[in-house]
PDB file of C-alpha atoms (C1' of nucleotides) in Angstrom:
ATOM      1  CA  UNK A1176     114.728  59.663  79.665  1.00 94.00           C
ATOM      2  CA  UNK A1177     114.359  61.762  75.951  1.00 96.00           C
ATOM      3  CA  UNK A1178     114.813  60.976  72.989  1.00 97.00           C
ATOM      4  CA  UNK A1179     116.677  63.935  70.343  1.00 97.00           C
ATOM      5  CA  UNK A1180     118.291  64.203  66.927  1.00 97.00           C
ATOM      6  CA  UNK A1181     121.927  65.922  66.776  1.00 97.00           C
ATOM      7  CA  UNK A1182     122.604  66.490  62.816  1.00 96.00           C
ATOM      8  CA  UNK A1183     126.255  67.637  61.910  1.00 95.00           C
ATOM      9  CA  UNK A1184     127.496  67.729  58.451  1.00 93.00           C
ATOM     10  CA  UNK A1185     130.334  64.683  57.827  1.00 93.00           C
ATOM     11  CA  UNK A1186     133.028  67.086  56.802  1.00 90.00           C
ATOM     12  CA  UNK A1187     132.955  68.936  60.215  1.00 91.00           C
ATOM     13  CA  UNK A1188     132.274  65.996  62.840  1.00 94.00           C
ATOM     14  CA  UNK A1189     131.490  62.152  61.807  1.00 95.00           C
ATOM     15  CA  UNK A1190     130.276  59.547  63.165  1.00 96.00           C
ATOM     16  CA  UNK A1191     133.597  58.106  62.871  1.00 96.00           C
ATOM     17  CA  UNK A1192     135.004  60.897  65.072  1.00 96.00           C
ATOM     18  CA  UNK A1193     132.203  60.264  67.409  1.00 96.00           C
ATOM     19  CA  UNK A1194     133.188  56.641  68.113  1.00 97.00           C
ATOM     20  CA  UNK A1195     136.970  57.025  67.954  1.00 97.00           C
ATOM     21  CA  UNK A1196     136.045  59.361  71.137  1.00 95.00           C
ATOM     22  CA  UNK A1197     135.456  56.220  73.254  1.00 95.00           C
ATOM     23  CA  UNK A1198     133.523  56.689  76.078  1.00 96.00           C
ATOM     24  CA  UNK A1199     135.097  60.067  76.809  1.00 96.00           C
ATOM     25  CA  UNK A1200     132.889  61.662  74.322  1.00 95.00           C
ATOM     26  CA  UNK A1201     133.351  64.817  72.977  1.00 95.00           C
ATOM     27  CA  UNK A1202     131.168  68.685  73.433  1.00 95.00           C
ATOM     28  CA  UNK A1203     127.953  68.991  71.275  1.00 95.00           C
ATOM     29  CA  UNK A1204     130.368  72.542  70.289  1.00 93.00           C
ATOM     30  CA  UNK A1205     129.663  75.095  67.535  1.00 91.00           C
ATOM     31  CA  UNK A1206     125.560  75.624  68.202  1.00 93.00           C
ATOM     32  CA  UNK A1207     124.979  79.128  67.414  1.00 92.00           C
ATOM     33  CA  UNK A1208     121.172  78.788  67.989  1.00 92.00           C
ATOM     34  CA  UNK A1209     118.856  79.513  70.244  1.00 91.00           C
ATOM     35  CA  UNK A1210     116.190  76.546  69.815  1.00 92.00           C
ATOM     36  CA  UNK A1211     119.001  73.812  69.660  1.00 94.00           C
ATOM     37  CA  UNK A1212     121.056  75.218  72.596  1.00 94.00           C
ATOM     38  CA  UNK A1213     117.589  75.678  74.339  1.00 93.00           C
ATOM     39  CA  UNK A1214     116.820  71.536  73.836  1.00 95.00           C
ATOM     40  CA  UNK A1215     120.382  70.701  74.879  1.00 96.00           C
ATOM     41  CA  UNK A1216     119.611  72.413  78.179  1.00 95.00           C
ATOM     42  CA  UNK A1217     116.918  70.442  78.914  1.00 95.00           C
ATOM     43  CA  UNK A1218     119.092  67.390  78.510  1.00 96.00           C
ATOM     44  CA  UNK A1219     120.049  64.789  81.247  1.00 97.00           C
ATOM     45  CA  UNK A1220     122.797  62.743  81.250  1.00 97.00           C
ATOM     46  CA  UNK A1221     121.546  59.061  79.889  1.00 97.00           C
ATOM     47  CA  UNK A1222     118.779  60.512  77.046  1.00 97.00           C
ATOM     48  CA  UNK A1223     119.996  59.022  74.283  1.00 97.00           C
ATOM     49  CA  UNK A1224     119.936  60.682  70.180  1.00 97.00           C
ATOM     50  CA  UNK A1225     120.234  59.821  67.215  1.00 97.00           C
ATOM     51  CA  UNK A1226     123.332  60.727  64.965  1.00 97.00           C
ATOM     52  CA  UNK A1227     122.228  62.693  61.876  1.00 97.00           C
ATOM     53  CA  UNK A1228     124.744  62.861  58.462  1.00 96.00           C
ATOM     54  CA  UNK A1229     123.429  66.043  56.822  1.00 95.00           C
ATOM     55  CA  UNK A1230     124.405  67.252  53.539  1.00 92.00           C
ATOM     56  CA  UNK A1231     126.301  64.170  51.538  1.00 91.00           C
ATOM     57  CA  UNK A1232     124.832  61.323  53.617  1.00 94.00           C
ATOM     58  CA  UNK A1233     121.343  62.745  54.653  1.00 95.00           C
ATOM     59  CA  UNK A1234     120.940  59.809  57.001  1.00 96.00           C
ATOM     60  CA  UNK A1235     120.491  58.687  60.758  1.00 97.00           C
ATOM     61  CA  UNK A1236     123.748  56.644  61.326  1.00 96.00           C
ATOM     62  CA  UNK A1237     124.226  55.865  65.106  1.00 97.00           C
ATOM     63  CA  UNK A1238     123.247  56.693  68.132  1.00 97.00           C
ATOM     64  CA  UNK A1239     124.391  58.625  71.217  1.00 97.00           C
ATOM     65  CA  UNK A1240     124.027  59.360  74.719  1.00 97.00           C
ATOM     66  CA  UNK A1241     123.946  62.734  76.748  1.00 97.00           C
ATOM     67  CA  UNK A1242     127.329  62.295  79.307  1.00 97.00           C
ATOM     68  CA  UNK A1243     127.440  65.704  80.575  1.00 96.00           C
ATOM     69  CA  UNK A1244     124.540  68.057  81.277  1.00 96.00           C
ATOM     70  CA  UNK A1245     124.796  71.806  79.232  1.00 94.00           C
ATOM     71  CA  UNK A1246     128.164  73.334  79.952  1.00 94.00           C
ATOM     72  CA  UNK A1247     129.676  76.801  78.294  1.00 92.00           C
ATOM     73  CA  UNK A1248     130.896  75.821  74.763  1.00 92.00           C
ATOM     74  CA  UNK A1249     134.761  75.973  75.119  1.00 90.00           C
ATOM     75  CA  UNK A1250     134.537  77.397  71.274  1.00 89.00           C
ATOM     76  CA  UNK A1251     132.878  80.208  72.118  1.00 85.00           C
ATOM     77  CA  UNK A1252     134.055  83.244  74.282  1.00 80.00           C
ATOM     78  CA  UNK A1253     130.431  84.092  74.121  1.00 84.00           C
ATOM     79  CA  UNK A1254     128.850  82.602  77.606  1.00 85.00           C
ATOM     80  CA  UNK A1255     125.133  82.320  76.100  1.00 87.00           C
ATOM     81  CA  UNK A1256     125.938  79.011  74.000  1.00 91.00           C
ATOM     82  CA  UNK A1257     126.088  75.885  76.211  1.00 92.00           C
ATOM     83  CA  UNK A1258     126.270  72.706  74.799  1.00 94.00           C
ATOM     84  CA  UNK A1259     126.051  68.915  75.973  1.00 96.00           C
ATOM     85  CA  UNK A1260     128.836  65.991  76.062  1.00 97.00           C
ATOM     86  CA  UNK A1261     127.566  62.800  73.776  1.00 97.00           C
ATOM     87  CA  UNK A1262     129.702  59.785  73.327  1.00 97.00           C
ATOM     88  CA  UNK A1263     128.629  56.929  70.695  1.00 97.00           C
ATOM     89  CA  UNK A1264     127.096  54.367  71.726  1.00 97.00           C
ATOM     90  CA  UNK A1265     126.182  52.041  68.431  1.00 97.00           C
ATOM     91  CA  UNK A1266     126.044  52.388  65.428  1.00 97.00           C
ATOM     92  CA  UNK A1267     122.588  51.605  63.040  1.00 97.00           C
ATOM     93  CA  UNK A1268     123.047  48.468  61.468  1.00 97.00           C
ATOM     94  CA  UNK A1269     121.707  50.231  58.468  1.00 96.00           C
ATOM     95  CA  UNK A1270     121.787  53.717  58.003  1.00 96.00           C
ATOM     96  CA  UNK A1271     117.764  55.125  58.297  1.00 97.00           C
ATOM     97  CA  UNK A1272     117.878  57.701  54.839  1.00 96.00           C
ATOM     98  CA  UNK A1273     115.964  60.698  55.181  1.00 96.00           C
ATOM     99  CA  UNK A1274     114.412  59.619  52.264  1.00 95.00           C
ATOM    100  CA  UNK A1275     113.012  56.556  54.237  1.00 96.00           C
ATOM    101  CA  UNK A1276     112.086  59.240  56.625  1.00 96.00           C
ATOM    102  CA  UNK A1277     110.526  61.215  54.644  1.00 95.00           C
ATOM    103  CA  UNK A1278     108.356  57.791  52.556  1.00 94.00           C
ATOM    104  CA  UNK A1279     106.297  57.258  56.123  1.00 94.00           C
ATOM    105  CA  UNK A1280     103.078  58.624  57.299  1.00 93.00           C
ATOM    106  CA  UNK A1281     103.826  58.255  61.036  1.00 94.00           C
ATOM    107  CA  UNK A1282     107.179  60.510  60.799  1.00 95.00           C
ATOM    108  CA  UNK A1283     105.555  63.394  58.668  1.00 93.00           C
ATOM    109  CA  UNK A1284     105.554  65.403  62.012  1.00 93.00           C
ATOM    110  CA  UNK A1285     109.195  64.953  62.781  1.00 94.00           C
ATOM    111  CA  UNK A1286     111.621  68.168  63.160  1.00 94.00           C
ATOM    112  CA  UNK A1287     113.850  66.579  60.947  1.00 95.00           C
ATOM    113  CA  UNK A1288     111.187  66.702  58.203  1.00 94.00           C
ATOM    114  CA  UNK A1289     109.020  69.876  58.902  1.00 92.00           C
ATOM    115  CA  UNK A1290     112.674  72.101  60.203  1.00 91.00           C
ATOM    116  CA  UNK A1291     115.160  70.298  58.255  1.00 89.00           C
ATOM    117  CA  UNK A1292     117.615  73.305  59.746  1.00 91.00           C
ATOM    118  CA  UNK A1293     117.304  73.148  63.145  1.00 94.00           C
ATOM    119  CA  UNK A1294     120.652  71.134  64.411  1.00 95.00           C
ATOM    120  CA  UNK A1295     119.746  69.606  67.644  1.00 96.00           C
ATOM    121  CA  UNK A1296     115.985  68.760  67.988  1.00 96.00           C
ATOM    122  CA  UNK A1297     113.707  66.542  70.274  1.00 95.00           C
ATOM    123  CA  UNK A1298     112.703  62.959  68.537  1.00 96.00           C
ATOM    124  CA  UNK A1299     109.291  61.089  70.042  1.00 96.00           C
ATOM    125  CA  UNK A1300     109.436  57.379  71.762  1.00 96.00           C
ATOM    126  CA  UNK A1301     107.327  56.790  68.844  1.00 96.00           C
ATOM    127  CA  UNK A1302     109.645  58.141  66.693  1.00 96.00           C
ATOM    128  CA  UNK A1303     112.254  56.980  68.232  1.00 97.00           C
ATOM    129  CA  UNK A1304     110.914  53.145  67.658  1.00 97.00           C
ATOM    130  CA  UNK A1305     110.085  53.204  64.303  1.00 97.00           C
ATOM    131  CA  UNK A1306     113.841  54.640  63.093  1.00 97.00           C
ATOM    132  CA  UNK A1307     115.135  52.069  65.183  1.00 97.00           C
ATOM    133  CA  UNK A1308     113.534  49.599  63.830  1.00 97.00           C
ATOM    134  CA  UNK A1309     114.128  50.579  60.424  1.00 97.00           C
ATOM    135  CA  UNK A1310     117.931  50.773  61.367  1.00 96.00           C
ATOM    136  CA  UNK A1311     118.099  47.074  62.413  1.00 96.00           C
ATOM    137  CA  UNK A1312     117.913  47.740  66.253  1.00 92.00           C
TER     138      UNK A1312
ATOM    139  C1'  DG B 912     125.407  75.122  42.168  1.00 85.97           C
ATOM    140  C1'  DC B 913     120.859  76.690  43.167  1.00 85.97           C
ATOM    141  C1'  DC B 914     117.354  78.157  45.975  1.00 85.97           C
ATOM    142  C1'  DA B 915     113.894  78.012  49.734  1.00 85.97           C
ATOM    143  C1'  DA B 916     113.472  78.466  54.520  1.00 85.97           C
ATOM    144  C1'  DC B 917     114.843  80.408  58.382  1.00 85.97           C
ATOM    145  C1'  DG B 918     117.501  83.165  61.854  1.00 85.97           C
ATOM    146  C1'  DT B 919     119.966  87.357  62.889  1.00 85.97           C
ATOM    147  C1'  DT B 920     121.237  92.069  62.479  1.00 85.97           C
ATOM    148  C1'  DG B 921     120.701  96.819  62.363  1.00 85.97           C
ATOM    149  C1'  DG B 922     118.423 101.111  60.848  1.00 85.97           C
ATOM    150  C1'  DC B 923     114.508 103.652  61.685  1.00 85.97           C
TER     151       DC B 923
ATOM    152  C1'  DG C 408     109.372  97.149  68.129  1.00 85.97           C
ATOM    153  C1'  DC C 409     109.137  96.552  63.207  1.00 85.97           C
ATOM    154  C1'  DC C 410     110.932  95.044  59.074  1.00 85.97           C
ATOM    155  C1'  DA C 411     114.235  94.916  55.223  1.00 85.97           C
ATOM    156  C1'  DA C 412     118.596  93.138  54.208  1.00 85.97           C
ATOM    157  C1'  DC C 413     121.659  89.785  54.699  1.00 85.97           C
ATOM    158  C1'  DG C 414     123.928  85.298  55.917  1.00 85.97           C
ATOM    159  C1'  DT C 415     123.609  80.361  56.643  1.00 85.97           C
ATOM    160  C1'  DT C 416     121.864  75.792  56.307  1.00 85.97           C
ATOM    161  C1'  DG C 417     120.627  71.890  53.939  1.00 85.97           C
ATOM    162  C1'  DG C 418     117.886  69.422  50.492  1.00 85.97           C
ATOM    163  C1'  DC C 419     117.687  68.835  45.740  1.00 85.97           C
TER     164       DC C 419
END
DNA sequence: GCCAACGTTGGC
DNA sequence: GCCAACGTTGGC
């Protein structure tokens, strides 16, 4: 099982959204990039991520797992851009700030911190540890 | 609102 | 195949 990071901006799709999706989930849609589709084809279903707030949050706030292996995007006529199914799983006791993130030695080599624009991205076990830890988990 | 970083496009 | 121009993202 892997560990990854899907960041979407609150305005387009929430966290909120995410859970009121049950455990039908919803498509990973509207990844217009290479790299990120590239990681969410090498997802199985049960890796688990974490749910990034870009922009007005800026913070990890739950966390998700892969339901559906890459599929065409069903927002895109275009049939290079797959995407995944997540559904929420739980949400962080505490939200983990990229500020937090960004205050500790052992996550200086996270995507998050060295690509801060790259939308879907793989996350360590280390990694993966520490922010859920931080969150309360 | 600004700007740096990065990805994509298109002319040559 | 290179590279300049342009558009987008996201942190500040």
């Amino acid at each position: 099982m892997r560990y990854w990071l899907f960041k979407s901006e609150p305005d387009a799709w929430s966290w909120d959204q995410q859970v009121a999706k049950g455990d039908t989930g919803e498509e990973w849609s509207g990844v217009r990039n290479y790299q990120a589709r590239n990681f969410m084809r090498e997802m199985e279903p049960g890796d688990r991520g974490f749910f990034y707030h870009s922009q007005t949050d800026k913070a990890v706030v739950g966390i998700v797992e892969v339901i559906a292996p890459a599929h065409p995007d069903s927002t895109s006529d275009n049939p290079r851009w797959d995407c995944v199914d997540v559904k929420a799983v739980e949400a962080m006791p505490r939200p983990v700030t990229l500020e937090e993130i960004k205050a500790r030695d052992d996550l200086a080599e996270m995507v998050l911190v060295r690509n801060s624009r790259l939308s879907v991205q793989p996350v360590t076990p280390e990694e993966w540890a520490i922010i859920c830890e931080m969150g309360g988990l």
